[in-house]
Short mmCIF file of C-alpha atoms in Angstrom, two decimals:
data_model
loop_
_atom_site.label_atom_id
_atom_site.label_comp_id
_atom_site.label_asym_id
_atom_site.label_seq_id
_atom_site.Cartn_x
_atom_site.Cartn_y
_atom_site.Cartn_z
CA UNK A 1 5.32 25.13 13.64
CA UNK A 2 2.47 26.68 11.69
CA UNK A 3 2.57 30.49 11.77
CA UNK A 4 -1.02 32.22 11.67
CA UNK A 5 -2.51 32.49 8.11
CA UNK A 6 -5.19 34.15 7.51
CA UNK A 7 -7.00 32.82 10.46
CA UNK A 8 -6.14 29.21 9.99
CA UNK A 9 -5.39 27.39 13.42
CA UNK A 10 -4.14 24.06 15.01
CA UNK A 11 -4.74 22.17 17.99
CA UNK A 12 -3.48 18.17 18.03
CA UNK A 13 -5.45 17.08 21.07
CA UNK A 14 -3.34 15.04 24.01
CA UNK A 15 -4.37 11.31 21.64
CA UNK A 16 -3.00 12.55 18.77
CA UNK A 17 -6.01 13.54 16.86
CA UNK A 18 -5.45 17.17 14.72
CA UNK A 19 -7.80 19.98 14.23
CA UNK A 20 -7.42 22.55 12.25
CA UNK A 21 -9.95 25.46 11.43
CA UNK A 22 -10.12 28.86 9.07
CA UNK A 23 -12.59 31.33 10.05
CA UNK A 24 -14.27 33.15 7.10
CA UNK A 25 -16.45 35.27 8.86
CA UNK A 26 -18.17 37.51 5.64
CA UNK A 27 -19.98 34.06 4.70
CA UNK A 28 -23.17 32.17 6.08
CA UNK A 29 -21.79 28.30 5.72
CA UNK A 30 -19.50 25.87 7.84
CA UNK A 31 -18.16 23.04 6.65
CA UNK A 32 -16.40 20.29 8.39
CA UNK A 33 -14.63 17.08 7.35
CA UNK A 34 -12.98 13.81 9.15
CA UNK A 35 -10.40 13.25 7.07
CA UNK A 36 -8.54 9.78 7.38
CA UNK A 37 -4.83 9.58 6.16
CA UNK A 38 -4.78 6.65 4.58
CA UNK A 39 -6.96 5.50 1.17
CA UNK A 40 -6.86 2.56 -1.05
CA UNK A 41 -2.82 2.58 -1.72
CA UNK A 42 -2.50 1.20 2.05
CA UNK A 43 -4.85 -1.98 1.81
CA UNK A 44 -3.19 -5.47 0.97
CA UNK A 45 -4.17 -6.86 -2.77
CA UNK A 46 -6.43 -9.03 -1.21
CA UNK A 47 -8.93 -6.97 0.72
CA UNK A 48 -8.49 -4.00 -2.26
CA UNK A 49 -11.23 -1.85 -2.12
CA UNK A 50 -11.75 -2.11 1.71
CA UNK A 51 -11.58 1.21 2.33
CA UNK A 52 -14.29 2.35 0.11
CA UNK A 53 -16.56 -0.14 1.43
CA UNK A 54 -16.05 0.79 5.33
CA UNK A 55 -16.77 4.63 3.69
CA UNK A 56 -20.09 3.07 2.21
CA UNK A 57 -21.00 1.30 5.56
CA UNK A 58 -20.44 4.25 7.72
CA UNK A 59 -23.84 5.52 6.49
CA UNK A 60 -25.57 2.60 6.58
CA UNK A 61 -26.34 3.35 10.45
CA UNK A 62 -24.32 3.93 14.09
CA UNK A 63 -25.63 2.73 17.56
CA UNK A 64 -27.34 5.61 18.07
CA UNK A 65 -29.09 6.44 14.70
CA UNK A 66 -30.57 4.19 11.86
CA UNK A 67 -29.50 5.07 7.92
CA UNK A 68 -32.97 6.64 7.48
CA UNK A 69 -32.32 9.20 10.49
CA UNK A 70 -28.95 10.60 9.45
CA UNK A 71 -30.25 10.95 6.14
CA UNK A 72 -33.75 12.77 7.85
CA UNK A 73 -31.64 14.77 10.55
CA UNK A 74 -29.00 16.65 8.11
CA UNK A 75 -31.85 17.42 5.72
CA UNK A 76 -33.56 18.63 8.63
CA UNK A 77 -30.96 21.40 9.07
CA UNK A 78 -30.73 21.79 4.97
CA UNK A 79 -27.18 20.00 5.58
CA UNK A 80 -25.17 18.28 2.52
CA UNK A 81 -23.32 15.55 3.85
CA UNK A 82 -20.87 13.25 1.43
CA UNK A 83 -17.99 11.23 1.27
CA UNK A 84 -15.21 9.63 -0.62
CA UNK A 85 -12.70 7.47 -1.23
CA UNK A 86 -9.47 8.43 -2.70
CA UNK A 87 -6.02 6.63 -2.98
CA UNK A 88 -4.05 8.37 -0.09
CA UNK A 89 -6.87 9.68 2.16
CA UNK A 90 -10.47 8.81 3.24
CA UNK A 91 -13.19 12.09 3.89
CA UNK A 92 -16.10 12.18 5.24
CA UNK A 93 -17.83 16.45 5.46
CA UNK A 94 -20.53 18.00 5.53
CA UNK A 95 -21.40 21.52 4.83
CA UNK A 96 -23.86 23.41 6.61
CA UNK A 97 -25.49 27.21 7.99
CA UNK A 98 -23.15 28.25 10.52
CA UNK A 99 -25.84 28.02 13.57
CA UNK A 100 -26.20 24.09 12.69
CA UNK A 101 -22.16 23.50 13.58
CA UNK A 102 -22.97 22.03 16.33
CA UNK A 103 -25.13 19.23 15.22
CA UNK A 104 -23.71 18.88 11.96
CA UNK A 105 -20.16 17.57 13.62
CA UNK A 106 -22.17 14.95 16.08
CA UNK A 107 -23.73 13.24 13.34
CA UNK A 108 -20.53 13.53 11.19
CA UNK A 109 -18.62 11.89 14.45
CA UNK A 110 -21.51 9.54 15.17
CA UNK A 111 -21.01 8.12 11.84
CA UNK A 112 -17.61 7.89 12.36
CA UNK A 113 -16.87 6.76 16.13
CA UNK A 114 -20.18 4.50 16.31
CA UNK A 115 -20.91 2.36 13.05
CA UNK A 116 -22.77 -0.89 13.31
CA UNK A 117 -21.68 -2.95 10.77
CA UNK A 118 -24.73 -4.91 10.42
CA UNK A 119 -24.38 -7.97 8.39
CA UNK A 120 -27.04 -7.90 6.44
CA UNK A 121 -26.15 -4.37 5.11
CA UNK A 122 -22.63 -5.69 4.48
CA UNK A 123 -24.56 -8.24 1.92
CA UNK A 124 -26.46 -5.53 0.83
CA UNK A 125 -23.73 -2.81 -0.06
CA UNK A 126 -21.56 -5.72 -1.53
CA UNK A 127 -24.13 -5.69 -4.05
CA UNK A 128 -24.40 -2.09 -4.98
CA UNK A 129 -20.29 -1.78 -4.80
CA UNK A 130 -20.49 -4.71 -7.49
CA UNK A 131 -23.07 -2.91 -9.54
CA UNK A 132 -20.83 0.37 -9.05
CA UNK A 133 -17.76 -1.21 -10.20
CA UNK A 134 -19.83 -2.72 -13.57
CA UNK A 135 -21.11 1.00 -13.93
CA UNK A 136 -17.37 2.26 -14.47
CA UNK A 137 -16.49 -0.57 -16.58
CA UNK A 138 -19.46 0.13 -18.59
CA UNK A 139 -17.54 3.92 -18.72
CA UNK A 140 -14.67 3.57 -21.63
CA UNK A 141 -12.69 6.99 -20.47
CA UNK A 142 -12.83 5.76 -16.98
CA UNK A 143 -11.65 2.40 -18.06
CA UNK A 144 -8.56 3.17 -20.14
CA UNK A 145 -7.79 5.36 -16.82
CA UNK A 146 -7.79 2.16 -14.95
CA UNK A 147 -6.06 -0.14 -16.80
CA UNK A 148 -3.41 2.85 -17.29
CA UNK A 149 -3.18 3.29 -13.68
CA UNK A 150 -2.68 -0.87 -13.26
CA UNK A 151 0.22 -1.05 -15.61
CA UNK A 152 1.48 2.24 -14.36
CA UNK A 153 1.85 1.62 -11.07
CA UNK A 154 2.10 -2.37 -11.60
CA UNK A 155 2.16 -4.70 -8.78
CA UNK A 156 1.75 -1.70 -6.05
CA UNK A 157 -1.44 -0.57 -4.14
CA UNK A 158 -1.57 2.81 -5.67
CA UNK A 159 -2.56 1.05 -9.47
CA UNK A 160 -5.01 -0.82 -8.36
CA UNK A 161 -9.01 0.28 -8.14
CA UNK A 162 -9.92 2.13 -5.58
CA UNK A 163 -13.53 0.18 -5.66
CA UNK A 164 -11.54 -2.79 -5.76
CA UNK A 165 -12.40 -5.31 -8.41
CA UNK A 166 -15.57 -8.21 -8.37
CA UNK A 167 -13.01 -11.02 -6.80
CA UNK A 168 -11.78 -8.70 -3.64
CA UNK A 169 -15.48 -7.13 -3.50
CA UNK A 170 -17.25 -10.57 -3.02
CA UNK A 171 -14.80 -11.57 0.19
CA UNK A 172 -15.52 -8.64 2.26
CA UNK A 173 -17.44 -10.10 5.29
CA UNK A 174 -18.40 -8.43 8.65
CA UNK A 175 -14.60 -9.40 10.84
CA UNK A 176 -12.65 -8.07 7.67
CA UNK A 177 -14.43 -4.94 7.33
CA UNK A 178 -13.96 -4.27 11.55
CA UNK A 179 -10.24 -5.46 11.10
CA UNK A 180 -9.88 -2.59 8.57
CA UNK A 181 -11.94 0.36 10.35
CA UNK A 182 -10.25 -0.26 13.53
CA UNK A 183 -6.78 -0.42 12.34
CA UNK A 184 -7.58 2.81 10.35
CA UNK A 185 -9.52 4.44 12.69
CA UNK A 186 -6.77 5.89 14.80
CA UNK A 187 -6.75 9.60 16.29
CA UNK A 188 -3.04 9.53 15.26
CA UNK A 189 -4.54 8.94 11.69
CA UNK A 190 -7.18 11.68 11.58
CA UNK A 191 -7.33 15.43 10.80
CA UNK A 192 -10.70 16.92 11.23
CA UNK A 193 -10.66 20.44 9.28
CA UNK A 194 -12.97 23.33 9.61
CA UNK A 195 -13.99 26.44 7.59
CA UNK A 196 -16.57 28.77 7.88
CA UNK A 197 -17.85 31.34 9.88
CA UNK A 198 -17.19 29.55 13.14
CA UNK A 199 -14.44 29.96 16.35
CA UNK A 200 -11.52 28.08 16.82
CA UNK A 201 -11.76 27.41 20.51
CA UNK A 202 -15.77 26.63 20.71
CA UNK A 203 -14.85 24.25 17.30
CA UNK A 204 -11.93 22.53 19.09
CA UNK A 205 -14.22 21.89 22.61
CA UNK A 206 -16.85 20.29 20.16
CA UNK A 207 -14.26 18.00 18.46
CA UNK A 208 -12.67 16.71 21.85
CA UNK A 209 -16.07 16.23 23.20
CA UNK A 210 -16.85 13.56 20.94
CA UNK A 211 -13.13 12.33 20.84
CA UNK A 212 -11.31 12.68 23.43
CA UNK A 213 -12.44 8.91 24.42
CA UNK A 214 -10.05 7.38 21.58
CA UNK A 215 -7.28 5.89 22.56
CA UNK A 216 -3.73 7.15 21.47
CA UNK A 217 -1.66 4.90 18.69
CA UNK A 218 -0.29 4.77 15.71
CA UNK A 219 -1.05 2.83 12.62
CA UNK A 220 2.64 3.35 10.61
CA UNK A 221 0.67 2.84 7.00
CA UNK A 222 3.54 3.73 4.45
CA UNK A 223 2.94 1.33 1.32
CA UNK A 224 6.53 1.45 -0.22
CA UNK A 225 7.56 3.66 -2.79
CA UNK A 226 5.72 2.47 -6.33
CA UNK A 227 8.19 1.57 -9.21
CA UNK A 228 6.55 2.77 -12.27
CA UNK A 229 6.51 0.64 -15.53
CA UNK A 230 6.52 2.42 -18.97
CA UNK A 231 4.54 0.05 -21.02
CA UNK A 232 2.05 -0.38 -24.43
CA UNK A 233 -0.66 -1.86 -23.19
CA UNK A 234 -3.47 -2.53 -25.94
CA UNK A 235 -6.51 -3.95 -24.76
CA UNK A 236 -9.10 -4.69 -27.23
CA UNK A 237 -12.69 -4.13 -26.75
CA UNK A 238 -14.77 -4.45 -29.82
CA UNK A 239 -18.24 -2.95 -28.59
CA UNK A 240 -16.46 0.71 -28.43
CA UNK A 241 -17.02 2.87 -31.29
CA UNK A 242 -14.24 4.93 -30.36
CA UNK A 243 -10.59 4.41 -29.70
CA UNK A 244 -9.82 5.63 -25.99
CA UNK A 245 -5.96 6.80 -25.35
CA UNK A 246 -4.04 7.28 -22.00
CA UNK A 247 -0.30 8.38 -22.44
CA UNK A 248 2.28 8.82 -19.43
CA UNK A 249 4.95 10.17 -18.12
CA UNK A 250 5.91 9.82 -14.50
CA UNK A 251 6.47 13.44 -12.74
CA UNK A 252 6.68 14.39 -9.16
CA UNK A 253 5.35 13.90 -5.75
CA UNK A 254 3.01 16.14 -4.47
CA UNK A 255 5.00 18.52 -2.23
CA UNK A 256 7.71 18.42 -4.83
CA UNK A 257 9.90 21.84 -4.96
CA UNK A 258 9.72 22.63 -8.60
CA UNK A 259 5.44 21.26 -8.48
CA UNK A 260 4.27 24.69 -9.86
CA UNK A 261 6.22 24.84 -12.73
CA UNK A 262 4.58 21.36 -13.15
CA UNK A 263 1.27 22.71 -13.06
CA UNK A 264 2.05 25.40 -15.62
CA UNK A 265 3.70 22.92 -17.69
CA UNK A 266 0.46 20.92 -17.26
CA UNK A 267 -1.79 23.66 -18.02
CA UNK A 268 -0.15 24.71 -20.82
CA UNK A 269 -0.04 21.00 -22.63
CA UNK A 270 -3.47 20.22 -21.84
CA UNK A 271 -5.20 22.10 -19.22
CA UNK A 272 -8.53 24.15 -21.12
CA UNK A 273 -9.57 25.21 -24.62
CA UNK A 274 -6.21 27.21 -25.35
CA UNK A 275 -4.12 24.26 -24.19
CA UNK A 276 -1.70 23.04 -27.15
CA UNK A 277 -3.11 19.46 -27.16
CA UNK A 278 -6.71 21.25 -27.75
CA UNK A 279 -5.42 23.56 -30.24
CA UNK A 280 -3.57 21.78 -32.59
CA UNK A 281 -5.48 18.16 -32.26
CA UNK A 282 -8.94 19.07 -31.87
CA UNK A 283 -9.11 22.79 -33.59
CA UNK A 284 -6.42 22.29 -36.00
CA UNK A 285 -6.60 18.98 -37.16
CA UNK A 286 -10.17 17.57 -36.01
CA UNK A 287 -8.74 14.21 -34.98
CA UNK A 288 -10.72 14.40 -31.75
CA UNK A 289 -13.31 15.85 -29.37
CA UNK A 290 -12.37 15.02 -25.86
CA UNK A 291 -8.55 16.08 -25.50
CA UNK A 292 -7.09 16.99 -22.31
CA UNK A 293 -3.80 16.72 -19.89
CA UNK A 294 -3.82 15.64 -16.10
CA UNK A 295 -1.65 15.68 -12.90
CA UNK A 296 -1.73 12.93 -10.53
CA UNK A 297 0.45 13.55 -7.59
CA UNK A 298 0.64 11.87 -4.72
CA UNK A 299 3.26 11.52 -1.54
CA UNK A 300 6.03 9.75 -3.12
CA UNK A 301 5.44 9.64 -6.81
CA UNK A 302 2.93 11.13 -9.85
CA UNK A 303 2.20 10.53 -13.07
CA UNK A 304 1.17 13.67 -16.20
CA UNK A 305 -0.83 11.78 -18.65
CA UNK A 306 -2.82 12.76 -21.85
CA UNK A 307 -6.23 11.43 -22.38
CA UNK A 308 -7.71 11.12 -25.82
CA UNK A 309 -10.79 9.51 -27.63
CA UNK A 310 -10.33 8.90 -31.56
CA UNK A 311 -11.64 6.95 -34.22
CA UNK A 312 -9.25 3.56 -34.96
CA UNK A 313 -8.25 4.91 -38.54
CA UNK A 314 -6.40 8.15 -36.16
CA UNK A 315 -5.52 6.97 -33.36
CA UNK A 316 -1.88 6.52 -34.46
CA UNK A 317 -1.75 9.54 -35.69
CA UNK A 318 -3.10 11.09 -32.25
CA UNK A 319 -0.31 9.59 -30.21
CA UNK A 320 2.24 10.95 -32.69
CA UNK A 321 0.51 14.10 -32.49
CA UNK A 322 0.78 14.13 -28.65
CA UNK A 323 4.25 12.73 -28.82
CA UNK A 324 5.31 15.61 -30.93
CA UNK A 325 3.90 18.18 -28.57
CA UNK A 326 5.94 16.59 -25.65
CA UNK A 327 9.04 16.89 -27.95
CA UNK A 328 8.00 20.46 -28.60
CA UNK A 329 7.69 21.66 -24.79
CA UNK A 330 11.77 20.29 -24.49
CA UNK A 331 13.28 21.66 -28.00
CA UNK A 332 11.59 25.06 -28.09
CA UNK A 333 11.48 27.90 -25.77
CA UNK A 334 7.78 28.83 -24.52
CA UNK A 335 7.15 31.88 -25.99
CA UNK A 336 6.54 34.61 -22.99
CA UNK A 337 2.65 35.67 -23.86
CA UNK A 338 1.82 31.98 -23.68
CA UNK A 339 3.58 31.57 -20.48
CA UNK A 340 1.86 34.53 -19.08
CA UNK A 341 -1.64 33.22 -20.45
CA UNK A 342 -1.02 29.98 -18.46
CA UNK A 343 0.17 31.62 -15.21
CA UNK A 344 -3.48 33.69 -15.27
CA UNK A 345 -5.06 30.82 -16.10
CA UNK A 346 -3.76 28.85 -13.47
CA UNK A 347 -4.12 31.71 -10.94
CA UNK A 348 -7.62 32.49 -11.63
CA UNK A 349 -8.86 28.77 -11.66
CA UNK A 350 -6.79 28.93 -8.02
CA UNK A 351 -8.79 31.67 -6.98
CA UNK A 352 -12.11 30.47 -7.77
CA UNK A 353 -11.45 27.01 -6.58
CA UNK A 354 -10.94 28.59 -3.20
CA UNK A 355 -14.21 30.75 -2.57
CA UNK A 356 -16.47 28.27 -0.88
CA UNK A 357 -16.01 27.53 2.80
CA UNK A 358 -15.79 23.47 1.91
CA UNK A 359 -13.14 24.15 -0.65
CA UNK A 360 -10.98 25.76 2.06
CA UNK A 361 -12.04 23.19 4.49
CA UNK A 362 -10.17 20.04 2.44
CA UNK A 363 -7.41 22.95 1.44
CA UNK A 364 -7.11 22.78 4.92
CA UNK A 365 -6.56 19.29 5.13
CA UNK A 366 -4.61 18.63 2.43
CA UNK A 367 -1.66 21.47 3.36
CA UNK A 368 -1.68 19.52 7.01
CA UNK A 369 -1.59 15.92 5.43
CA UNK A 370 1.35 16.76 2.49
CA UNK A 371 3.07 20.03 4.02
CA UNK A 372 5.12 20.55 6.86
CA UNK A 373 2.98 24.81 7.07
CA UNK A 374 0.48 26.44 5.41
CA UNK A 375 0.63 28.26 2.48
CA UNK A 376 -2.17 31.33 1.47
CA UNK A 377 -3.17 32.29 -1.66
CA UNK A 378 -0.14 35.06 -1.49
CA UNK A 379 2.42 32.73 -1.58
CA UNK A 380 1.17 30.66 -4.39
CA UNK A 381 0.47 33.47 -6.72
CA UNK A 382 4.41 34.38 -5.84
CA UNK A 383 5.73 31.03 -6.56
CA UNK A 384 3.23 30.59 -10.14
CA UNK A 385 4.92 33.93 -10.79
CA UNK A 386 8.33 32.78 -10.48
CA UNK A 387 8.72 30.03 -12.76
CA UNK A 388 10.91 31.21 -15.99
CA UNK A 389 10.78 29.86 -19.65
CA UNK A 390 13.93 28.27 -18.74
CA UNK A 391 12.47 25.86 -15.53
CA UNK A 392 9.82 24.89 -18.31
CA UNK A 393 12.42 23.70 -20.62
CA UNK A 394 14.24 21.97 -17.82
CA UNK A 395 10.78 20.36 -16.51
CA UNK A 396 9.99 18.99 -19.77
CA UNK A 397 13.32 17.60 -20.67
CA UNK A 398 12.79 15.93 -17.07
CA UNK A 399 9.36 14.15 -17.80
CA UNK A 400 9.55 13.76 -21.59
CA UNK A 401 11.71 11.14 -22.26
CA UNK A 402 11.20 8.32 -25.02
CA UNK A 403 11.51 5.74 -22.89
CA UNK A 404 9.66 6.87 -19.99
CA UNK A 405 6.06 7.32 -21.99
CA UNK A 406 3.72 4.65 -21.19
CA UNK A 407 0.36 4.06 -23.49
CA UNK A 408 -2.58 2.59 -22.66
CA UNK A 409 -5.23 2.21 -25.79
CA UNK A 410 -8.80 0.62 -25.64
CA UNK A 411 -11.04 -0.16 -28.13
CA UNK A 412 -11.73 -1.87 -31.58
CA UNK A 413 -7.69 -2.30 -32.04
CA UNK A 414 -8.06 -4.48 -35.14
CA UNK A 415 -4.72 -3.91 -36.81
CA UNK A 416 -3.46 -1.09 -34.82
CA UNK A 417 0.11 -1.69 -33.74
CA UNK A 418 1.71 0.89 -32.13
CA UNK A 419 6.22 0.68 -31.29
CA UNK A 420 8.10 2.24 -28.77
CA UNK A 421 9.60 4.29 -31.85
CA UNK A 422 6.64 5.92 -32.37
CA UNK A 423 6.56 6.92 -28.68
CA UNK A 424 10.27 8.97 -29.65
CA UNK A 425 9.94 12.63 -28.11
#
């Protein structure tokens, strides 16, 4: 049961469909967003990168509109409309003046409920997915991501590209793509979230006007749980000029109990210009200029990784560097101004993140898709304040072990060898 926060509220209409709305009534804006619970983890290896197509398609024109009018009609009410593709969830929002509500959500569910699927623009986007997908290739920090992610996660749905990859791309024909939206496409499956200086009750009648026709069912996606592989992966590309670096550690799913301690751990190693990683590998010993730490969680697994970009001659010495850093975090006490540094940091990034009506919207979204309640602002700023030196220690020792770090480098590798001893933290 949700108890009122703030003024968040939930309806799940009689098919199964939820809505959920926060009313911010000092601003001007509204945003809205369909958000589907299920993303690229939950295709099969053969039609990878289905989801993000059908997300492409949707705007390519419904029964009742052509590409060119959706496009005309939300700039019409100086609307921003987008969409994307992630691994465990598909959005599609759009953010608008409060008066425009109205309109704004029957476009939004027009795209949605009433696609066409032409054929020819199936050809068409096939073609700009492919260019898309050379684009990132074409993108070396992206890249080393990616391959990361593949060996990471290896063998499962959740490491492979969300774009898919040229093969899976080239398949996708006009039954495949249907298959895939109407198996998705269930109200069971959707959450359509609301923020903004709008009501609940006159939101809700909108929403179940335009679905209230779908029919009830379930879809049961739940890709098993990933096993994660903790390998050296060098891949050689000779064009780079730089050396690109991803090193890993898996660490916990998203709704995990001790997950804020992880994000001060996180923000500490490698979140911003004070982080240790910056400090000591860019400031101190000018081994680098991009340095930074990441947390990927998702529903049943997550990964912490490092990335780095170095020149060939340091890249060994940048993943002992890092390595040392992890051993660091487990052998030494974090002394208390540092700790309090990183709580403000992470509580004032929190803050900020949260001022614009479409950031609360997927907020929203996200709490109903991961958590069983909501949690305000309140209650995160009281759990970021209770983590101790001592949970940080005990985190650390958790996710830092030699055995457990997985690399992934790219680049001109002539030469470099790099040994799981080196990896010792």
């Amino acid at each position: 049961m949700v108890k009122e926060v703030r003024n968040i509220r939930r309806q799940v209409l009689p098919n199964g469909l939820t809505i959920i709305t926060e009313q911010m009534q000092h601003i001007r804006s509204a945003s809205i967003g369909i958000w589907l619970q299920t993303g690229s983890r939950d295709e099969d290896p053969v039609w990878n990168g289905i989801s993000h197509f059908i997300e492409h398609m949707l705007f390519k024109g419904t029964e009742h509109r052509t590409a060119e009018e959706i496009a005309r009609q939300v700039d019409s009410i100086g609307g921003n409309m987008d969409a994307f593709t992630a691994k465990e969830c598909i959005c599609f929002n759009v953010k608008v003046l409060d008066e425009h509500l109205p309109m704004a959500l029957e476009i939004l569910s027009d795209l949605v409920l009433h696609p066409v699927f032409d054929p020819n623009d199936i050809t068409r986007e096939r073609g700009v997915i492919l260019e898309e997908i050379k684009m990132d290739e074409d993108n070396p920090d992206y890249l080393v991501h990616e391959i990361f992610t593949q060996n990471f996660w290896k063998d499962h749905p959740l490491g492979k590209p969300i774009l898919g990859t040229k093969e899976t791309v080239k398949k996708f024909e006009r039954q495949a793509v249907l298959d895939a939206y109407s198996h998705r496409f269930a109200p069971g499956n959707i959450i359509v979230s609301a923020a903004g200086n709008l009501d609940h009750d006159r939101f809700v009648a909108l929403v179940t006007k335009h679905f209230e026709q779908m029919k009830p069912r379930k879809n049961g996606f739940h890709s098993p749980v990933p096993k994660i592989v903790s390998k050296i992966t060098l891949r050689n590309k000779k064009a780079l000029e730089q050396v690109q670096l991803c090193i890993g550690v898996p660490s916990h799913p998203i709704a995990h109990e001790k997950r804020h301690a992880g994000y001060i751990l996180n923000t500490l190693l490698g979140g911003g210009m004070s982080s240790r990683l910056f400090q000591n590998i860019r400031e101190r010993q000018g081994l680098v200029y991009s340095i930074y730490s990441d947390l990927n969680p998702y529903r049943d697994t997550g990964c912490l990784a490092v990335y780095a970009g170095t020149s060939r001659e340091s890249a060994s010495k940048v993943v002992q560097s890092v390595v040392s850093e992890f051993h660091k975090l487990k052998a030494e006490p974090v002394p208390a101004e540092e700790l309090r540094r990183s709580k403000d940091q992470l509580k004032g990034s929190l803050m900020l993140s949260l001022e614009s009506s479409s950031a609360r919207m997927s907020n929203l979204a996200r709490q109903e898709m991961y958590f069983d309640r909501f949690y305000d602002l309140d209650e995160l700023i009281e759990k970021i304040e209770a983590v101790t030196v001592e949970d940080l220690t005990s985190l650390a020792n958790e996710f830092f072990n030699t055995e457990s770090v997985a690399v992934t480098i790219l680049g001109n590798l002539t030469g470099l060898k790099i040994s799981r001893n080196q990896l010792a933290c």
